[in-house]
mmCIF file of C-alpha atoms in Angstrom:
data_model
loop_
_atom_site.group_PDB
_atom_site.id
_atom_site.type_symbol
_atom_site.label_atom_id
_atom_site.label_comp_id
_atom_site.label_asym_id
_atom_site.label_seq_id
_atom_site.Cartn_x
_atom_site.Cartn_y
_atom_site.Cartn_z
ATOM 1 C CA MET A 56 72.465 248.639 180.056
ATOM 2 C CA THR A 57 72.387 247.268 183.554
ATOM 3 C CA THR A 58 69.615 247.768 186.030
ATOM 4 C CA ASP A 59 72.255 249.456 188.242
ATOM 5 C CA MET A 60 72.858 252.057 185.662
ATOM 6 C CA THR A 61 69.253 252.780 185.225
ATOM 7 C CA ALA A 62 68.535 252.895 188.830
ATOM 8 C CA PHE A 63 71.552 255.298 189.357
ATOM 9 C CA ALA A 64 70.412 257.522 186.568
ATOM 10 C CA GLN A 65 66.896 257.737 187.879
ATOM 11 C CA ARG A 66 68.165 258.544 191.496
ATOM 12 C CA VAL A 67 70.085 261.394 190.129
ATOM 13 C CA PHE A 68 67.291 262.621 187.986
ATOM 14 C CA ASP A 69 64.730 262.410 190.811
ATOM 15 C CA ALA A 70 67.133 264.469 192.998
ATOM 16 C CA GLN A 71 66.921 267.442 190.611
ATOM 17 C CA PRO A 72 64.116 269.823 191.792
ATOM 18 C CA PHE A 73 64.266 271.870 188.633
ATOM 19 C CA SER A 74 63.534 268.704 186.595
ATOM 20 C CA THR A 75 60.528 267.996 188.730
ATOM 21 C CA PHE A 76 59.450 271.676 188.435
ATOM 22 C CA LEU A 77 59.489 271.427 184.563
ATOM 23 C CA GLY A 78 57.704 268.089 184.639
ATOM 24 C CA ALA A 79 60.650 266.412 182.836
ATOM 25 C CA GLU A 80 60.909 262.610 182.427
ATOM 26 C CA LEU A 81 64.074 260.619 182.037
ATOM 27 C CA THR A 82 62.675 258.124 179.458
ATOM 28 C CA ALA A 83 65.775 256.263 178.401
ATOM 29 C CA VAL A 84 69.294 255.563 179.324
ATOM 30 C CA GLY A 85 72.229 253.560 178.074
ATOM 31 C CA PRO A 86 76.020 253.481 178.300
ATOM 32 C CA GLY A 87 76.687 256.903 177.103
ATOM 33 C CA SER A 88 73.240 257.941 176.040
ATOM 34 C CA ALA A 89 70.046 259.539 177.501
ATOM 35 C CA GLU A 90 66.543 260.663 176.481
ATOM 36 C CA ILE A 91 64.691 263.221 178.411
ATOM 37 C CA ARG A 92 61.126 264.519 177.616
ATOM 38 C CA VAL A 93 59.030 267.512 178.634
ATOM 39 C CA ARG A 94 55.468 267.921 177.805
ATOM 40 C CA ASN A 95 54.568 271.393 176.526
ATOM 41 C CA ARG A 96 52.253 273.563 178.386
ATOM 42 C CA PRO A 97 51.528 277.323 178.385
ATOM 43 C CA GLU A 98 53.860 277.888 181.413
ATOM 44 C CA LEU A 99 56.865 276.745 179.303
ATOM 45 C CA GLN A 100 56.075 279.009 176.311
ATOM 46 C CA GLN A 101 57.410 282.353 175.373
ATOM 47 C CA GLN A 102 55.347 285.349 173.932
ATOM 48 C CA HIS A 103 54.851 283.767 170.489
ATOM 49 C CA GLY A 104 53.579 280.361 171.753
ATOM 50 C CA PHE A 105 56.882 278.458 171.090
ATOM 51 C CA VAL A 106 58.475 276.380 173.854
ATOM 52 C CA HIS A 107 60.860 278.778 175.450
ATOM 53 C CA GLY A 108 64.552 278.614 174.479
ATOM 54 C CA GLY A 109 65.313 278.171 178.176
ATOM 55 C CA VAL A 110 63.499 274.941 178.308
ATOM 56 C CA LEU A 111 65.185 273.656 175.151
ATOM 57 C CA SER A 112 68.453 274.745 176.727
ATOM 58 C CA TYR A 113 67.633 272.777 179.928
ATOM 59 C CA LEU A 114 66.890 269.632 177.834
ATOM 60 C CA ALA A 115 70.138 269.993 175.926
ATOM 61 C CA ASP A 116 72.177 270.535 178.991
ATOM 62 C CA ASN A 117 70.592 267.810 181.150
ATOM 63 C CA SER A 118 70.652 265.270 178.276
ATOM 64 C CA LEU A 119 74.316 265.966 177.506
ATOM 65 C CA THR A 120 75.342 265.613 181.164
ATOM 66 C CA PHE A 121 73.373 262.398 181.678
ATOM 67 C CA ALA A 122 74.862 260.828 178.434
ATOM 68 C CA GLY A 123 78.392 262.044 179.461
ATOM 69 C CA GLY A 124 77.892 260.919 183.146
ATOM 70 C CA LEU A 125 76.801 257.378 181.974
ATOM 71 C CA ALA A 126 79.824 257.184 179.506
ATOM 72 C CA LEU A 127 82.159 258.165 182.433
ATOM 73 C CA GLY A 128 80.505 255.724 184.764
ATOM 74 C CA GLY A 129 79.210 258.055 187.486
ATOM 75 C CA ASP A 130 78.242 261.483 188.518
ATOM 76 C CA ALA A 131 79.104 264.308 186.204
ATOM 77 C CA LEU A 132 78.901 267.967 185.579
ATOM 78 C CA THR A 133 78.680 270.175 182.385
ATOM 79 C CA ALA A 134 81.947 271.931 181.640
ATOM 80 C CA GLU A 135 80.635 273.756 178.710
ATOM 81 C CA TYR A 136 77.917 273.500 175.869
ATOM 82 C CA LYS A 137 76.621 275.090 172.898
ATOM 83 C CA ILE A 138 73.131 275.004 171.408
ATOM 84 C CA ASN A 139 71.821 275.840 167.893
ATOM 85 C CA TYR A 140 68.097 276.638 167.550
ATOM 86 C CA ALA A 141 67.004 275.483 164.165
ATOM 87 C CA ARG A 142 63.386 276.311 164.224
ATOM 88 C CA PRO A 143 60.499 277.183 166.717
ATOM 89 C CA ALA A 144 59.343 274.347 169.000
ATOM 90 C CA VAL A 145 55.691 273.928 168.436
ATOM 91 C CA GLY A 146 54.056 270.744 169.514
ATOM 92 C CA GLU A 147 52.899 268.608 172.317
ATOM 93 C CA VAL A 148 56.304 267.212 173.692
ATOM 94 C CA VAL A 149 59.851 268.135 173.383
ATOM 95 C CA VAL A 150 62.417 265.283 173.278
ATOM 96 C CA ALA A 151 66.165 265.404 173.829
ATOM 97 C CA ARG A 152 68.396 262.465 172.700
ATOM 98 C CA ALA A 153 72.022 262.592 173.653
ATOM 99 C CA SER A 154 75.055 260.405 173.228
ATOM 100 C CA ALA A 155 78.614 260.547 174.045
ATOM 101 C CA THR A 156 80.931 260.737 170.827
ATOM 102 C CA VAL A 157 84.347 260.766 172.384
ATOM 103 C CA THR A 158 85.166 259.674 175.904
ATOM 104 C CA THR A 159 88.417 259.835 177.916
ATOM 105 C CA ARG A 160 89.057 259.081 181.572
ATOM 106 C CA ARG A 161 87.906 262.480 182.638
ATOM 107 C CA GLN A 162 85.625 264.008 180.214
ATOM 108 C CA ALA A 163 83.009 263.097 177.377
ATOM 109 C CA VAL A 164 82.255 265.184 174.313
ATOM 110 C CA CYS A 165 78.377 264.603 173.782
ATOM 111 C CA GLN A 166 75.806 265.650 171.275
ATOM 112 C CA SER A 167 72.159 266.192 171.757
ATOM 113 C CA SER A 168 69.346 266.398 169.185
ATOM 114 C CA LEU A 169 66.086 268.118 170.278
ATOM 115 C CA TYR A 170 62.816 267.191 168.732
ATOM 116 C CA VAL A 171 59.284 268.473 168.993
ATOM 117 C CA VAL A 172 56.551 265.964 168.551
ATOM 118 C CA ARG A 173 53.514 267.439 166.815
ATOM 119 C CA ASP A 174 50.596 265.147 165.787
ATOM 120 C CA GLY A 175 52.845 262.031 166.253
ATOM 121 C CA VAL A 176 55.554 263.377 164.065
ATOM 122 C CA GLU A 177 59.039 264.362 165.261
ATOM 123 C CA ARG A 178 60.732 267.425 163.892
ATOM 124 C CA LEU A 179 64.312 268.606 164.708
ATOM 125 C CA VAL A 180 64.323 271.897 166.494
ATOM 126 C CA ALA A 181 67.809 272.200 168.081
ATOM 127 C CA VAL A 182 71.211 270.595 168.317
ATOM 128 C CA ALA A 183 73.777 270.937 170.997
ATOM 129 C CA GLN A 184 77.255 269.826 171.844
ATOM 130 C CA GLY A 185 79.028 269.862 175.175
ATOM 131 C CA THR A 186 81.921 268.689 177.287
ATOM 132 C CA ILE A 187 80.916 266.729 180.456
ATOM 133 C CA VAL A 188 83.455 266.042 183.253
ATOM 134 C CA ALA A 189 83.394 263.462 186.051
ATOM 135 C CA ALA A 190 82.233 265.084 189.178
ATOM 136 C CA GLY A 191 85.357 265.862 191.249
ATOM 137 C CA ALA A 192 87.345 266.214 188.043
ATOM 138 C CA PRO A 193 89.178 269.582 187.565
ATOM 139 C CA VAL A 194 87.093 271.921 185.561
ATOM 140 C CA GLY A 195 89.544 274.731 185.408
ATOM 141 C CA ASP A 196 92.285 276.601 187.407
#
């Protein structure tokens, strides 16, 4: 991983007001990979005390897009993604780790695994897959 890639990714992340609002942190990047964390707090929970599915969805989407963008070598957009919630997210921190599994000139198919950290132990809570396109690449008709 180059310092340029890390600096680029951090600049893009820092330019996202929603990420700042959630208190998200870009904690690792590599060629075709990314890790994003959000510390759990009451404002991010739903009525049962679980981290809200929308927060998990944000983590999946953003980690997929960073992994895909880094695999494609620049700025990127999500064309589509799907998420499966496996169990309620209860813990101190939610971590999304994504990687590109297939990359072409214009798109990357990526996967993200979301974990909750509770008492120092990680537990898988959701998985996602998505297609990421280079910014400026045609997304549809």
